[in-house]
Coordinates of C-alpha atoms in Angstrom, one line a residue:
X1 CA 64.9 122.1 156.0
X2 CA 64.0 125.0 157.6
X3 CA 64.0 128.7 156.9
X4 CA 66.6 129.0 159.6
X5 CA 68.7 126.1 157.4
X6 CA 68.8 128.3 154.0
X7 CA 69.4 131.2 155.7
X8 CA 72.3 129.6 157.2
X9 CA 73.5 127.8 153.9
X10 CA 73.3 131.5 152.2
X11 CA 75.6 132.8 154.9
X12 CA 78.3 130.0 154.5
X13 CA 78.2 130.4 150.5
X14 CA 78.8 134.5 150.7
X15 CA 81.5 133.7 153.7
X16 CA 83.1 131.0 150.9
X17 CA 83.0 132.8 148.0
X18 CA 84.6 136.4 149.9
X19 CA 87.2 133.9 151.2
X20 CA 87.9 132.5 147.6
X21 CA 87.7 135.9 145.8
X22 CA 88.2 137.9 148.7
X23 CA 86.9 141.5 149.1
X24 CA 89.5 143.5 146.1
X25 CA 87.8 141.2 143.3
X26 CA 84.8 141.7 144.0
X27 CA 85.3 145.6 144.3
X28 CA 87.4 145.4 140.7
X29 CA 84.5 143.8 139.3
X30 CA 82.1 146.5 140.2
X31 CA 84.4 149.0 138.8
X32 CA 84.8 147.3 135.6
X33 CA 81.5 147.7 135.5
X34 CA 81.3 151.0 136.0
X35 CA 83.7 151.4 133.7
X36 CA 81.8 150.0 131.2
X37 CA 78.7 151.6 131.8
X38 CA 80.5 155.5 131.3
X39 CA 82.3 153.8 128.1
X40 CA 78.5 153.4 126.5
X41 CA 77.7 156.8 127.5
X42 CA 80.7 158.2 125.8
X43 CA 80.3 155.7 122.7
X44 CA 76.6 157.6 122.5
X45 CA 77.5 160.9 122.4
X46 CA 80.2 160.4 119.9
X47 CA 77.3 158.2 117.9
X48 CA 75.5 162.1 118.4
X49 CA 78.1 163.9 117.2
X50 CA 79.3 162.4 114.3
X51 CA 75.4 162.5 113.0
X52 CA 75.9 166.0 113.5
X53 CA 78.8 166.7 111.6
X54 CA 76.9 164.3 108.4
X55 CA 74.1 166.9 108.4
X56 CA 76.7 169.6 108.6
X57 CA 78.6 168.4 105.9
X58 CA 75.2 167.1 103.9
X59 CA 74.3 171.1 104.6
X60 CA 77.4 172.3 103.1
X61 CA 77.3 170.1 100.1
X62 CA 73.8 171.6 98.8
X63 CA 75.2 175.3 99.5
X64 CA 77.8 174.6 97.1
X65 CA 76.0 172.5 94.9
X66 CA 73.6 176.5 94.9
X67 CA 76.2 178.5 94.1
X68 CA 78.1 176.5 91.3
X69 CA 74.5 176.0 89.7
X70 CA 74.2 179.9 90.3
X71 CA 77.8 180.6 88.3
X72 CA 76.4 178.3 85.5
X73 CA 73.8 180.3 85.2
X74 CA 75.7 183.5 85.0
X75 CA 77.4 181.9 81.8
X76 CA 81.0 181.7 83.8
X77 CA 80.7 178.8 85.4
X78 CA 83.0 176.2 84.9
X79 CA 86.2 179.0 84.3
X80 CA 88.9 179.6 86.7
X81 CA 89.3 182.8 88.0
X82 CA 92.5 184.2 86.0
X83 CA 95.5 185.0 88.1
X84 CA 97.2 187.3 88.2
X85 CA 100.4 188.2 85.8
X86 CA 103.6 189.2 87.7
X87 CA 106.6 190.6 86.3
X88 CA 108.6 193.7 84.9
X89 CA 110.8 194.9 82.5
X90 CA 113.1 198.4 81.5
X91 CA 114.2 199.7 78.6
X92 CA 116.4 203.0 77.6
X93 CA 114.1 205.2 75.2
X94 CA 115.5 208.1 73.0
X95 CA 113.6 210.9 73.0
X96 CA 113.5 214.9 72.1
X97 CA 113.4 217.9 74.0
X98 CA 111.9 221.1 72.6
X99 CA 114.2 223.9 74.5
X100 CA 113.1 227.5 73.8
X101 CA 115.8 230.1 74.2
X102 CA 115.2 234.2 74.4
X103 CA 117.8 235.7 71.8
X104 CA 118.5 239.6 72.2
X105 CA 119.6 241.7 69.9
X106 CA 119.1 245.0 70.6
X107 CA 116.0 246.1 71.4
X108 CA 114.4 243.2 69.9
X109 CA 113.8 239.6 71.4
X110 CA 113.1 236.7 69.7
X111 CA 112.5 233.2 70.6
X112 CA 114.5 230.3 69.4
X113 CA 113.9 226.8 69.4
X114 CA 116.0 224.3 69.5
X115 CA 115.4 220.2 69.9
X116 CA 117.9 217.7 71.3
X117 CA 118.4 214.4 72.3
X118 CA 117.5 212.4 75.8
X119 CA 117.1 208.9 77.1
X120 CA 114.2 208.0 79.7
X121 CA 113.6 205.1 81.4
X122 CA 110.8 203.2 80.8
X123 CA 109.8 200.7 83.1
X124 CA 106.7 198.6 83.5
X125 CA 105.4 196.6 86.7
X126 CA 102.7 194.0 86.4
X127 CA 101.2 193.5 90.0
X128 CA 97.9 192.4 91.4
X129 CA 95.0 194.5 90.8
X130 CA 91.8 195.2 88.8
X131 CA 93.2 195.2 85.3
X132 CA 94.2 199.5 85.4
X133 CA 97.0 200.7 83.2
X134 CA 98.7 203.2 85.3
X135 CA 101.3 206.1 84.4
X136 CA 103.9 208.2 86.6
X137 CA 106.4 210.4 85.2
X138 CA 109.6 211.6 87.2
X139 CA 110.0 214.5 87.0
X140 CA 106.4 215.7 86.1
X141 CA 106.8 216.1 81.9
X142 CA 104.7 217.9 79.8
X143 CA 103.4 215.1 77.6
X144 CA 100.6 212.3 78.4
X145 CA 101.5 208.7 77.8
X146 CA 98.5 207.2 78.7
X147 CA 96.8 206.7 75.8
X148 CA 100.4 205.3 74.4
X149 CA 100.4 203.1 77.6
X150 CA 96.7 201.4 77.3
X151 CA 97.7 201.2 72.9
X152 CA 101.2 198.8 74.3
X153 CA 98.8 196.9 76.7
X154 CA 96.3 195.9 74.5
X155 CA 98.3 194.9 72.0
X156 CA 100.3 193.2 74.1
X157 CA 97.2 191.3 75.5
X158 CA 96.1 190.5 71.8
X159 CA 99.2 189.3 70.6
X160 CA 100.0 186.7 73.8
X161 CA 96.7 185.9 74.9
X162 CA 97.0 187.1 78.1
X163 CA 94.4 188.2 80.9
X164 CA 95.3 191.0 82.4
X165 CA 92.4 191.8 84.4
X166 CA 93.0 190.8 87.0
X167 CA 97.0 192.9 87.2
X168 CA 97.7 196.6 87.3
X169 CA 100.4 197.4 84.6
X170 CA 102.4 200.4 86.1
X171 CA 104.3 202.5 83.8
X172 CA 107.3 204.9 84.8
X173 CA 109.2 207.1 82.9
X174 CA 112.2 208.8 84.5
X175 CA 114.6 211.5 83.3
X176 CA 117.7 212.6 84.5
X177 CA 115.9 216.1 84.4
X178 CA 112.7 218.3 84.5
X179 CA 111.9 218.1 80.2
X180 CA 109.4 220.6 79.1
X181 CA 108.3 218.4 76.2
X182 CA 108.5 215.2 74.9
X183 CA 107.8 213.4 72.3
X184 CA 105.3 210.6 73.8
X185 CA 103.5 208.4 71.5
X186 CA 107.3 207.6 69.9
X187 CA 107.4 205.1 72.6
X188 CA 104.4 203.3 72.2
X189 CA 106.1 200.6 70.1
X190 CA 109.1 200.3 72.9
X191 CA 106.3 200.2 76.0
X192 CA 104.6 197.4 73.6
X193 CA 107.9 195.4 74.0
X194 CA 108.4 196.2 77.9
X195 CA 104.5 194.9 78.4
X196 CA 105.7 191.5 76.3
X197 CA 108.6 191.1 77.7
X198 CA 106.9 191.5 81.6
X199 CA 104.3 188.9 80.5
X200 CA 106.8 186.4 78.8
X201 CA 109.9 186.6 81.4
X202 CA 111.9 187.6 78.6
X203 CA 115.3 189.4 79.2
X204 CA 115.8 192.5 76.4
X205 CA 119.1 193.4 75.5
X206 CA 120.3 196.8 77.1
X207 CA 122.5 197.5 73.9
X208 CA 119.4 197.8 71.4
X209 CA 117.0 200.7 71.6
X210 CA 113.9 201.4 69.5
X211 CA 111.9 204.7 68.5
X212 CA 108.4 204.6 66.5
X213 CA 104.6 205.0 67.4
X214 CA 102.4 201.8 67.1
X215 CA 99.1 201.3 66.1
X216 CA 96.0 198.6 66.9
X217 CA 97.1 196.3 64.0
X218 CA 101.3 196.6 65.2
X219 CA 102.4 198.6 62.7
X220 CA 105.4 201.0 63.3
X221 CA 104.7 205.1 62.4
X222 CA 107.2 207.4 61.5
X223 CA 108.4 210.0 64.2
X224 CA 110.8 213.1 64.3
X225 CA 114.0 213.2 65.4
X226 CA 116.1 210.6 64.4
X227 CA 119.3 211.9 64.0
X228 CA 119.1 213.4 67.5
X229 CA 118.0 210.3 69.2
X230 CA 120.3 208.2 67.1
X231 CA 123.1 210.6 68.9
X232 CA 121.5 210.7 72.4
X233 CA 121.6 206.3 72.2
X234 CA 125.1 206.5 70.5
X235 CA 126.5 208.5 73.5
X236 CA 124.6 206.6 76.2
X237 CA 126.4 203.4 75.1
X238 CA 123.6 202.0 72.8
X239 CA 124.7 199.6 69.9
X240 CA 122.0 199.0 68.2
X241 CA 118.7 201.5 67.2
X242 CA 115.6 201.0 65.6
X243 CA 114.1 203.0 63.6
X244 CA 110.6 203.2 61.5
X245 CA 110.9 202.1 57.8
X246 CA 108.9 205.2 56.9
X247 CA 111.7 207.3 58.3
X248 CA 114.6 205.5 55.8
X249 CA 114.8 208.9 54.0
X250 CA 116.2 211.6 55.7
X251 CA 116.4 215.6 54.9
X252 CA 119.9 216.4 55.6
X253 CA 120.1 220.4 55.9
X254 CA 123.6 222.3 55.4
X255 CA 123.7 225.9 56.3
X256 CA 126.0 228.8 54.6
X257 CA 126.1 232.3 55.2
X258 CA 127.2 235.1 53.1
X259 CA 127.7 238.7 54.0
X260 CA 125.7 241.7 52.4
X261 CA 126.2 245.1 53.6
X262 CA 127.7 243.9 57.0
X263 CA 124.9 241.8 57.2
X264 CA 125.2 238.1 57.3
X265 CA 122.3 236.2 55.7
X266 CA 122.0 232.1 56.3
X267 CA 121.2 230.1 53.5
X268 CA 120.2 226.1 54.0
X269 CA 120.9 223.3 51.2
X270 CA 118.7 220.2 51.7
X271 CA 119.3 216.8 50.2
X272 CA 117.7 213.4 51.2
X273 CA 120.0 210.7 52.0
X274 CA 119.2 207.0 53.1
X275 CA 119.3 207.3 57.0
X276 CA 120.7 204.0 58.1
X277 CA 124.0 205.0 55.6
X278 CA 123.9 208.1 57.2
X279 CA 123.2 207.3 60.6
X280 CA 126.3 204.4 60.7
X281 CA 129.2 206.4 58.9
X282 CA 128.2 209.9 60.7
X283 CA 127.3 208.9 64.1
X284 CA 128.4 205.5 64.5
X285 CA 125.4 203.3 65.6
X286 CA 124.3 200.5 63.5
X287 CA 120.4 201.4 62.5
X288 CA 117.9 198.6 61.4
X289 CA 114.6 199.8 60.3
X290 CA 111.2 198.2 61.3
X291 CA 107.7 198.2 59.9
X292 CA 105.9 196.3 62.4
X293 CA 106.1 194.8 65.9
X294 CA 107.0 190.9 64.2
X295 CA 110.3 193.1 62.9
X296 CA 111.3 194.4 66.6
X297 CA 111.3 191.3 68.5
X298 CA 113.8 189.9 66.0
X299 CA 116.0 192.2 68.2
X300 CA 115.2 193.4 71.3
X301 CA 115.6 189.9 72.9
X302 CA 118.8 189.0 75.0
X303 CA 118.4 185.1 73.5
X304 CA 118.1 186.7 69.8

């Protein structure tokens, strides 16, 4: 055959196969193509991305891998950080007030003094921070309680365990009144409690009270007082106070006065007397002496 005779056997076979396919087949076919041609392209870049994001992530994993070598080294490493305690806790303490009163008589002036009873509220927060031990009194008194406040939160720390450094332990103390004076570290053992009581969500029982200084080791010191605050907790609804077992003897003092010349001259008559006896017949609170922190707890407690 000719060149003429392929040429027209080509043309037939293209004229059969459009007629058998016809023209949209052959068109879907070249998009399908297409299609799969922009399909590789995408498959590529993904292929480019997710190397990427290995060598990001390979990246990260040697930073970290740094850094926890670098706490190790720092001797920490390997500790969690310590949260944060949370809690509070308030508790009605007796205290005295020095009151100074101008006396006349005459051309002369003289100063008397005279102490009584009050109840402040003691309260203690425990909220994020940097460890501080914080105090605020309302209104301003004349007596600091910090050095009472950092005593109850270190042996509070001691005795649970607890990290506090990384919590602010607020103290207040409110009165009713401006008080010139107050006796301040005859609280420490009762802020001790409030700080134990924050860290251990433990209720205290608003019918007990407790007066006494504390030390480093817990003990419970003597203070002054006691019959005024045993009367101040009496009358503010208090069932229960108590007291240091180096104040169980108490100096009563009974005052007379006899006449000389138109002049009347006091005389005072001491005797020591066992202050809970005293204390629960005269005034009518029941008294429990303590010696040491182990002592309080077995009553300050709602569930005790």
């Amino acid at each position: 055959m000719g060149n003429r005779g392929i040429v027209f056997l080509l043309i037939v076979s293209l004229a059969f196969n459009i007629y058998l396919l016809g023209p949209e087949t052959i068109s879907e076919r070249l998009e399908m193509q297409g299609d799969q041609v922009s399909l590789q392209e995408t498959n590529e870049d993904l292929r480019r991305q997710l190397e990427e994001c290995n060598q990001s992530l390979e990246a990260c994993s040697l930073q970290l891998e740094f850094y926890r070598e670098q706490l190790l080294e720092s001797g920490i490493g390997g500790e969690e950080c310590p949260l944060a305690f949370l809690g509070n806790a308030t508790m009605q303490a007796p205290a005295i007030v020095q009151r100074v009163e101008l006396i006349e008589r005459g051309p002369f002036i003289r100063q008397r003094v005279t102490e009584e009873g009050a109840m402040l509220d003691i309260s203690v927060e425990m909220v994020p921070g940097r460890g501080r031990v914080l105090v605020q009194t309302v209104p301003l008194m004349g007596v600091i309680f910090q050095d009472t406040a950092n005593m109850a939160v270190s042996l509070a720390q001691e005795r649970t365990g607890a990290d506090l450094s990384q919590s602010d332990i607020i103290f207040s103390i409110t009165a009713n009144e401006e008080i010139p004076g107050v006796d301040g570290p005859s609280a420490g053992a009762l802020m001790t409690v409030l700080v134990l009581s924050s860290i251990n969500s433990t209720p205290l029982n608003p019918l007990v009270t407790v007066t006494g200084t504390i030390d480093e080791q817990g003990n419970v010191g003597a203070v002054g007082g006691i019959l005024e605050k045993a009367e101040i907790s009496e009358q503010t609804g208090k069932e229960l106070i108590l007291i240091p077992e180096e104040n169980r003897q108490l100096e009563i003092t009974s005052e007379t006065g006899r006449s000389v010349g138109g002049i009347v001259i006091s005389e005072g008559e001491s005797e020591i007397v066992d202050a809970e006896s005293y204390i629960e017949e005269e005034i009518g609170i029941e008294v429990e002496y303590v010696s040491d922190l182990d002592d309080i707890l077995q009553y300050v407690f709602v569930d005790q």
